[in-house]
Short mmCIF file of C-alpha atoms in Angstrom, two decimals:
data_model
loop_
_atom_site.label_atom_id
_atom_site.label_comp_id
_atom_site.label_asym_id
_atom_site.label_seq_id
_atom_site.Cartn_x
_atom_site.Cartn_y
_atom_site.Cartn_z
CA MET H 10 9.67 30.85 2.80
CA ARG H 11 5.91 30.08 2.44
CA PRO H 12 6.56 26.40 1.67
CA ARG H 13 8.65 25.99 4.67
CA LEU H 14 6.09 27.86 6.83
CA LEU H 15 3.47 25.62 5.45
CA ALA H 16 5.53 22.59 6.18
CA THR H 17 6.28 23.59 9.81
CA LEU H 18 2.37 24.25 10.04
CA LEU H 19 1.68 20.74 8.99
CA THR H 20 4.14 19.19 11.38
CA ALA H 21 2.64 21.38 14.09
CA LEU H 22 -0.94 20.10 13.20
CA SER H 23 0.03 16.51 12.60
CA LEU H 24 1.98 16.01 15.86
CA PRO H 25 -1.21 16.28 18.08
CA ALA H 26 -3.05 13.80 15.69
CA LEU H 27 -0.44 11.27 16.79
CA LEU H 28 -1.47 12.14 20.54
CA LEU H 29 -5.26 11.93 20.15
CA PRO H 30 -7.16 8.79 20.81
CA ALA H 31 -8.29 6.79 18.06
CA PRO H 32 -11.74 7.76 16.62
CA ALA H 33 -14.77 5.84 17.52
CA VAL H 34 -15.44 4.55 13.85
CA ALA H 35 -13.30 1.63 12.81
CA ALA H 36 -10.21 2.87 11.30
CA ASP H 37 -10.16 0.36 8.47
CA ALA H 38 -13.90 1.29 7.16
CA VAL H 39 -13.25 2.19 3.59
CA ARG H 40 -14.13 5.80 2.92
CA PRO H 41 -13.94 8.23 -0.16
CA GLY H 42 -10.46 10.00 -0.08
CA GLN H 43 -8.67 7.38 1.72
CA PRO H 44 -6.09 4.95 0.32
CA ALA H 45 -7.69 1.71 -0.97
CA PRO H 46 -6.44 -1.11 1.47
CA ASP H 47 -4.01 -3.24 -0.67
CA PHE H 48 -4.65 -6.84 -0.88
CA ALA H 49 -3.55 -10.02 -2.89
CA LEU H 50 -5.97 -12.79 -3.66
CA LYS H 51 -5.99 -15.64 -6.24
CA ASP H 52 -8.00 -15.59 -9.53
CA THR H 53 -9.91 -18.48 -11.01
CA GLY H 54 -6.91 -19.41 -12.89
CA GLY H 55 -4.67 -19.87 -9.60
CA ALA H 56 -2.70 -16.65 -10.31
CA ASN H 57 -2.15 -14.00 -7.32
CA LEU H 58 -3.16 -10.45 -8.05
CA ARG H 59 -2.50 -7.62 -6.16
CA LEU H 60 -4.42 -4.23 -5.98
CA SER H 61 -1.56 -1.98 -5.96
CA GLU H 62 -0.33 -3.50 -9.22
CA TRP H 63 -3.35 -1.71 -11.10
CA ARG H 64 -2.06 1.52 -10.31
CA GLY H 65 -2.50 3.81 -13.17
CA ASP H 66 -5.97 2.22 -13.95
CA VAL H 67 -9.22 2.97 -12.61
CA VAL H 68 -10.28 -0.17 -10.54
CA LEU H 69 -14.02 -0.91 -9.97
CA LEU H 70 -14.00 -3.42 -7.05
CA THR H 71 -17.05 -5.33 -6.37
CA PHE H 72 -17.51 -7.64 -3.37
CA TRP H 73 -20.19 -10.57 -4.42
CA ALA H 74 -21.52 -13.85 -3.63
CA GLY H 75 -23.37 -16.39 -5.62
CA TRP H 76 -26.63 -16.37 -3.40
CA CYS H 77 -27.07 -12.77 -3.91
CA GLY H 78 -29.31 -12.03 -6.62
CA ARG H 79 -28.64 -8.23 -6.87
CA CYS H 80 -25.08 -9.26 -7.10
CA SER H 81 -25.53 -11.36 -10.48
CA ASP H 82 -27.67 -8.44 -11.83
CA GLN H 83 -24.82 -5.96 -10.92
CA LEU H 84 -22.05 -8.44 -12.65
CA ASP H 85 -24.10 -8.41 -15.84
CA ALA H 86 -24.11 -4.48 -15.84
CA LEU H 87 -20.40 -4.42 -15.08
CA GLU H 88 -19.46 -6.83 -17.84
CA ARG H 89 -20.67 -4.13 -20.30
CA LEU H 90 -18.65 -1.50 -18.58
CA GLN H 91 -15.66 -3.64 -18.79
CA ALA H 92 -15.82 -4.21 -22.45
CA THR H 93 -16.72 -0.54 -23.13
CA TYR H 94 -14.16 0.99 -21.04
CA ALA H 95 -11.36 -1.54 -20.84
CA ALA H 96 -9.38 0.00 -23.52
CA ARG H 97 -9.45 3.15 -21.69
CA GLY H 98 -7.87 1.67 -18.45
CA VAL H 99 -10.76 0.53 -16.57
CA ARG H 100 -10.47 -2.86 -14.54
CA VAL H 101 -13.59 -4.53 -13.11
CA VAL H 102 -12.53 -6.78 -10.21
CA ALA H 103 -15.08 -8.99 -8.68
CA VAL H 104 -14.13 -10.18 -5.30
CA ASN H 105 -16.21 -13.36 -4.56
CA ILE H 106 -16.72 -14.30 -0.89
CA ASP H 107 -18.55 -17.71 -1.18
CA GLY H 108 -15.85 -19.69 0.16
CA PRO H 109 -14.64 -22.63 -1.70
CA ALA H 110 -15.14 -22.75 -5.61
CA THR H 111 -18.74 -22.26 -6.74
CA ALA H 112 -20.31 -22.43 -10.07
CA ALA H 113 -21.33 -18.95 -9.79
CA ARG H 114 -17.73 -17.95 -9.68
CA ASP H 115 -16.70 -20.00 -12.67
CA ALA H 116 -19.61 -18.54 -14.75
CA ALA H 117 -18.44 -14.93 -13.69
CA ALA H 118 -14.91 -15.63 -14.70
CA ARG H 119 -16.04 -16.85 -18.01
CA SER H 120 -17.84 -13.45 -18.51
CA GLY H 121 -14.29 -11.86 -18.93
CA LEU H 122 -14.27 -10.20 -15.51
CA THR H 123 -11.46 -10.47 -13.21
CA VAL H 124 -12.69 -12.57 -10.36
CA LEU H 125 -10.93 -13.15 -7.17
CA HIS H 126 -11.44 -15.60 -4.46
CA ASP H 127 -11.75 -14.38 -0.76
CA ASP H 128 -12.32 -17.61 0.75
CA GLY H 129 -11.56 -16.33 4.17
CA GLN H 130 -13.20 -13.03 3.82
CA GLN H 131 -10.20 -11.31 5.16
CA VAL H 132 -10.23 -8.64 2.37
CA ALA H 133 -14.03 -8.39 2.78
CA ARG H 134 -13.37 -7.71 6.36
CA GLU H 135 -10.84 -5.22 5.80
CA TYR H 136 -13.06 -3.37 3.34
CA ASP H 137 -15.85 -3.46 6.04
CA VAL H 138 -18.19 -5.28 3.80
CA ALA H 139 -21.82 -5.29 5.43
CA ARG H 140 -24.41 -5.33 2.61
CA LEU H 141 -23.95 -7.04 -0.82
CA PRO H 142 -22.76 -5.89 -3.41
CA LEU H 143 -20.18 -3.65 -2.11
CA THR H 144 -18.75 -1.64 -5.05
CA VAL H 145 -15.74 0.61 -4.53
CA LEU H 146 -14.21 2.71 -7.12
CA VAL H 147 -10.45 3.40 -6.74
CA ASP H 148 -8.80 5.89 -8.80
CA PRO H 149 -5.44 5.60 -10.69
CA HIS H 150 -3.54 6.60 -7.65
CA GLY H 151 -4.91 3.99 -5.49
CA THR H 152 -7.50 6.13 -3.59
CA VAL H 153 -11.09 5.43 -3.00
CA ARG H 154 -13.27 7.97 -4.64
CA HIS H 155 -16.91 6.30 -4.47
CA VAL H 156 -18.66 3.59 -2.38
CA HIS H 157 -21.73 2.02 -3.05
CA GLU H 158 -23.83 -0.67 -1.34
CA LYS H 159 -26.43 -2.95 -2.59
CA TYR H 160 -27.46 -2.45 -6.36
CA GLN H 161 -30.51 -1.38 -8.47
CA GLY H 162 -31.02 -0.93 -12.20
CA GLY H 163 -30.04 2.60 -12.56
CA ASP H 164 -26.97 2.23 -10.67
CA ALA H 165 -24.83 1.16 -13.52
CA ALA H 166 -25.51 4.67 -15.14
CA ARG H 167 -24.26 6.10 -12.06
CA TYR H 168 -21.03 3.80 -12.12
CA GLU H 169 -20.59 4.78 -15.75
CA GLU H 170 -20.57 8.63 -15.04
CA GLU H 171 -18.28 8.25 -12.23
CA LEU H 172 -15.93 6.11 -14.12
CA VAL H 173 -16.04 8.65 -17.19
CA ALA H 174 -15.32 11.49 -14.57
CA LEU H 175 -12.29 9.62 -13.19
CA LEU H 176 -11.07 8.94 -16.68
CA ASP H 177 -11.25 12.47 -17.84
CA GLU H 178 -9.40 13.81 -14.46
CA MET N 16 21.72 71.12 13.59
CA ALA N 17 21.52 68.37 16.25
CA MET N 18 18.54 66.02 16.10
CA THR N 19 16.21 65.49 18.96
CA ARG N 20 15.71 61.79 20.52
CA ILE N 21 12.32 61.63 18.90
CA GLU N 22 13.66 62.50 15.62
CA LEU N 23 16.50 59.95 16.15
CA HIS N 24 13.69 57.14 16.66
CA PHE N 25 12.09 58.21 13.58
CA ALA N 26 15.16 58.06 11.72
CA SER N 27 16.02 54.69 12.93
CA ALA N 28 12.49 53.28 12.26
CA ALA N 29 12.66 54.82 8.54
CA LEU N 30 16.06 53.40 8.02
CA LEU N 31 14.60 49.97 9.38
CA VAL N 32 11.44 49.98 7.16
CA GLY N 33 13.60 51.01 4.28
CA SER N 34 16.04 48.07 4.71
CA LEU N 35 13.16 45.50 5.06
CA LEU N 36 11.46 46.71 1.97
CA ALA N 37 14.98 46.61 0.10
CA ILE N 38 15.67 43.24 1.36
CA GLN N 39 11.91 42.04 0.37
CA ALA N 40 12.68 43.62 -3.19
CA VAL N 41 16.00 41.68 -3.43
CA HIS N 42 14.03 38.44 -2.31
CA ALA N 43 11.38 39.12 -4.70
CA ALA N 44 13.82 39.48 -7.69
CA ASP N 45 15.32 36.27 -6.53
CA GLU N 46 12.08 34.36 -6.57
CA LEU N 47 10.62 35.92 -9.68
CA PRO N 48 12.79 36.35 -12.71
CA ALA N 49 11.94 39.18 -14.91
CA ASP N 50 10.79 37.10 -17.71
CA ALA N 51 8.92 34.61 -15.52
CA THR N 52 5.06 34.72 -15.66
CA PRO N 53 3.00 34.66 -12.18
CA ALA N 54 1.81 31.12 -13.10
CA THR N 55 5.18 29.50 -13.74
CA SER N 56 6.16 31.18 -10.38
CA VAL N 57 2.95 29.47 -8.76
CA ASP N 58 3.97 26.07 -10.34
CA ALA N 59 7.41 26.34 -8.95
CA GLU N 60 5.91 27.33 -5.45
CA VAL N 61 3.68 24.35 -5.52
CA GLN N 62 6.58 21.96 -6.77
CA VAL N 63 8.66 23.08 -3.81
CA LEU N 64 5.67 22.76 -1.42
CA LYS N 65 5.10 19.04 -2.59
CA ASP N 66 8.72 18.36 -2.10
CA GLU N 67 8.57 19.56 1.35
CA VAL N 68 5.41 17.41 1.97
CA LEU N 69 7.35 14.32 0.47
CA ASP N 70 10.25 15.05 2.99
CA LEU N 71 8.12 15.73 5.74
CA ASN N 72 6.13 12.50 5.20
CA ARG N 73 9.26 10.54 5.09
CA GLU N 74 10.47 11.98 8.22
CA LEU N 75 7.28 11.32 9.77
CA PHE N 76 7.33 7.44 8.38
CA LEU N 77 10.85 7.17 9.76
CA LEU N 78 9.66 8.62 13.18
CA GLU N 79 6.48 6.42 13.16
CA GLU N 80 8.89 3.45 12.74
CA GLU N 81 11.23 4.34 15.24
CA LEU N 82 8.26 4.78 17.54
CA LEU N 83 6.40 1.39 16.79
CA PHE N 84 9.57 -0.74 16.35
CA PRO N 85 12.24 0.49 18.79
CA ALA N 86 15.70 -0.73 18.10
CA ASN N 87 15.92 -2.86 21.36
CA THR N 88 12.93 -4.99 20.42
CA GLN N 89 12.82 -4.78 16.59
CA VAL N 90 12.84 -7.83 14.43
CA ALA N 91 12.52 -7.75 10.75
CA VAL N 92 12.28 -10.66 8.42
CA PHE N 93 13.30 -10.64 4.91
CA VAL N 94 12.65 -13.09 1.68
CA SER N 95 15.04 -13.41 -0.97
CA MET N 96 15.35 -15.88 -3.91
CA ASP N 97 18.46 -17.15 -5.80
CA VAL N 98 17.94 -18.62 -9.32
CA GLY N 99 14.69 -20.42 -8.74
CA ASP N 100 14.64 -23.02 -11.33
CA PHE N 101 13.29 -25.63 -9.04
CA PHE N 102 10.77 -23.37 -7.31
CA ASP N 103 8.07 -21.28 -8.40
CA LEU N 104 6.92 -19.14 -5.13
CA ASP N 105 3.37 -18.81 -4.28
CA SER N 106 3.28 -17.86 -0.75
CA VAL N 107 5.14 -17.35 2.50
CA GLN N 108 3.72 -17.99 5.94
CA LEU N 109 5.70 -16.92 8.93
CA ARG N 110 4.97 -18.00 12.46
CA ILE N 111 6.69 -16.80 15.48
CA ASP N 112 6.44 -18.84 18.64
CA ASP N 113 3.75 -20.90 16.86
CA LYS N 114 1.75 -17.80 16.23
CA PRO N 115 1.13 -16.75 12.54
CA VAL N 116 2.45 -13.02 12.05
CA SER N 117 2.56 -12.92 8.32
CA ASN N 118 0.87 -14.51 5.59
CA TYR N 119 2.03 -13.27 2.05
CA LEU N 120 0.99 -14.02 -1.42
CA TYR N 121 3.37 -13.28 -4.14
CA THR N 122 2.37 -12.18 -7.69
CA ASP N 123 4.23 -13.07 -10.87
CA ARG N 124 5.76 -9.33 -10.67
CA GLU N 125 6.81 -9.81 -7.12
CA VAL N 126 8.66 -13.16 -7.75
CA ALA N 127 10.24 -11.66 -10.79
CA ALA N 128 11.61 -8.81 -8.85
CA LEU N 129 13.10 -11.38 -6.11
CA LEU N 130 14.66 -13.27 -8.88
CA ARG N 131 16.39 -10.11 -10.06
CA GLY N 132 17.97 -9.78 -6.64
CA GLY N 133 15.14 -7.80 -4.78
CA VAL N 134 14.52 -8.60 -1.11
CA HIS N 135 11.01 -8.32 0.23
CA ARG N 136 10.59 -7.45 4.06
CA ILE N 137 7.64 -9.80 4.93
CA TYR N 138 7.53 -8.97 8.73
CA LEU N 139 8.71 -6.05 11.10
CA GLY N 140 7.74 -6.37 14.39
CA ASN N 141 8.77 -6.27 18.28
CA LEU N 142 9.93 -9.32 20.42
CA LYS N 143 11.38 -9.30 23.96
CA THR N 144 14.66 -10.61 24.75
CA GLY N 145 15.01 -14.32 24.85
CA GLU N 146 14.74 -17.23 22.65
CA HIS N 147 12.03 -17.40 20.08
CA GLU N 148 11.05 -20.02 17.23
CA LEU N 149 10.71 -18.81 13.90
CA THR N 150 9.06 -20.97 11.30
CA ALA N 151 8.45 -19.99 7.70
CA ILE N 152 6.26 -22.13 5.46
CA PHE N 153 6.86 -21.74 1.64
CA THR N 154 4.18 -22.89 -0.66
CA GLY N 155 4.47 -22.96 -4.58
CA GLN N 156 5.12 -25.58 -7.31
CA GLY N 157 8.48 -27.54 -7.26
CA PRO N 158 10.24 -29.55 -9.84
CA HIS N 159 7.75 -31.01 -12.55
CA THR N 160 5.25 -28.43 -11.61
CA ARG N 161 4.19 -30.30 -8.50
CA ASP N 162 2.53 -28.51 -5.59
CA TYR N 163 5.07 -28.00 -3.05
CA ARG N 164 4.99 -27.05 0.55
CA ARG N 165 8.04 -26.90 2.88
CA GLY N 166 8.82 -25.37 6.26
CA ALA N 167 12.03 -24.01 7.75
CA THR N 168 12.60 -23.33 11.48
CA LEU N 169 15.22 -21.38 13.11
CA LYS N 170 15.82 -20.66 17.09
CA VAL N 171 16.67 -16.87 17.42
CA GLU N 172 17.93 -15.63 20.46
CA LYS N 173 16.72 -12.03 20.91
CA GLY N 174 19.36 -9.71 22.48
CA ILE N 175 19.34 -6.15 22.82
CA GLY N 176 19.63 -4.40 19.32
CA ALA N 177 17.55 -5.10 16.23
CA LYS N 178 17.50 -8.46 14.80
CA PHE N 179 17.31 -9.33 10.94
CA VAL N 180 16.29 -12.67 9.50
CA GLU N 181 16.60 -13.73 5.98
CA LEU N 182 14.56 -16.42 4.53
CA ARG N 183 16.63 -17.49 1.49
CA ILE N 184 15.17 -19.74 -1.32
CA SER N 185 17.76 -21.17 -3.60
CA ASP N 186 18.37 -24.31 -5.86
CA ARG N 187 20.31 -27.34 -4.86
CA GLU N 188 21.78 -28.44 -8.26
CA SER N 189 22.97 -31.68 -6.88
CA LYS N 190 19.77 -32.94 -5.67
CA GLN N 191 17.58 -31.08 -8.22
CA GLN N 192 15.54 -29.68 -5.61
CA PRO N 193 14.96 -26.29 -4.02
CA GLU N 194 16.59 -25.29 -0.63
CA PHE N 195 15.09 -23.27 2.04
CA LEU N 196 17.45 -21.45 4.39
CA VAL N 197 16.84 -19.25 7.41
CA LYS N 198 19.88 -16.94 8.20
CA GLU N 199 20.26 -14.58 11.04
CA TRP N 200 21.89 -10.99 10.28
CA GLU N 201 23.40 -8.98 13.01
#
């Protein structure tokens, strides 16, 4: 009887939510606990890759550009994380928002990271990217767990802690 | 000795409480087998709760679709593939009345699913009654791995009731070329 009661309560609670006006904050802003917005983009080799097809892996998604100095520092650190944790189901995905192909993009692709091209910056808009790099950790169920803006030297250790915690769940 | 009215009330209340306790005991026996541990009982309850939440979620999803896309104005467009020897699908852009409404990139896994008979709903929206022009632009690689871009247009008459349109990619063996068809389903 208790589950039925809870279901009824959930229904009752969810109905007013449908009637309430939208919150002032943009609904598509990426926040921990929300599903990561799905997208498909081309990689450097021209293949289409979709975020939802990596369900089951921990995905570290970073938005970057070639003109962003901190981004290249971060990519070096992410390359090391990818090499260490790839076998445990971690995938580092670097979404480049430079526009047409650049040398920086090709260099990142050679580093072993999965580099995707967001030429129209549609995905960046969906993820509400305001400052670079923007880093989003997505758990195996496709839920956003951590969001970080900008990058400093010590941040890589924090990413690693968060990745390990997600892998151990 | 005859019972007074108050005694009768007490007796009735006692009988009612006794019955409720007995019913509760029977239910408790149903819910928790003698050999079951409390942990397994909690697991079972959590599982039932999860199932009910999933059912509720499904019902809310259907309710949302019915509210957002009423049958009178609903238009759904699907993509399907047959064979695919002459065309390697990359993306489909859909325009209705010259307005882009969907632009979908297909991954290798999605193309494989289409080739196995899957159907992808690329668009679900609302259109008012009357004539509308639907254009689908297919991009990919054609014969000899050449880049290939082809459009197909259909005029649809939206009446009362839902409208379903299929974008079908198939092979034309005689011309050794892919073929793009737009078909209406009633």
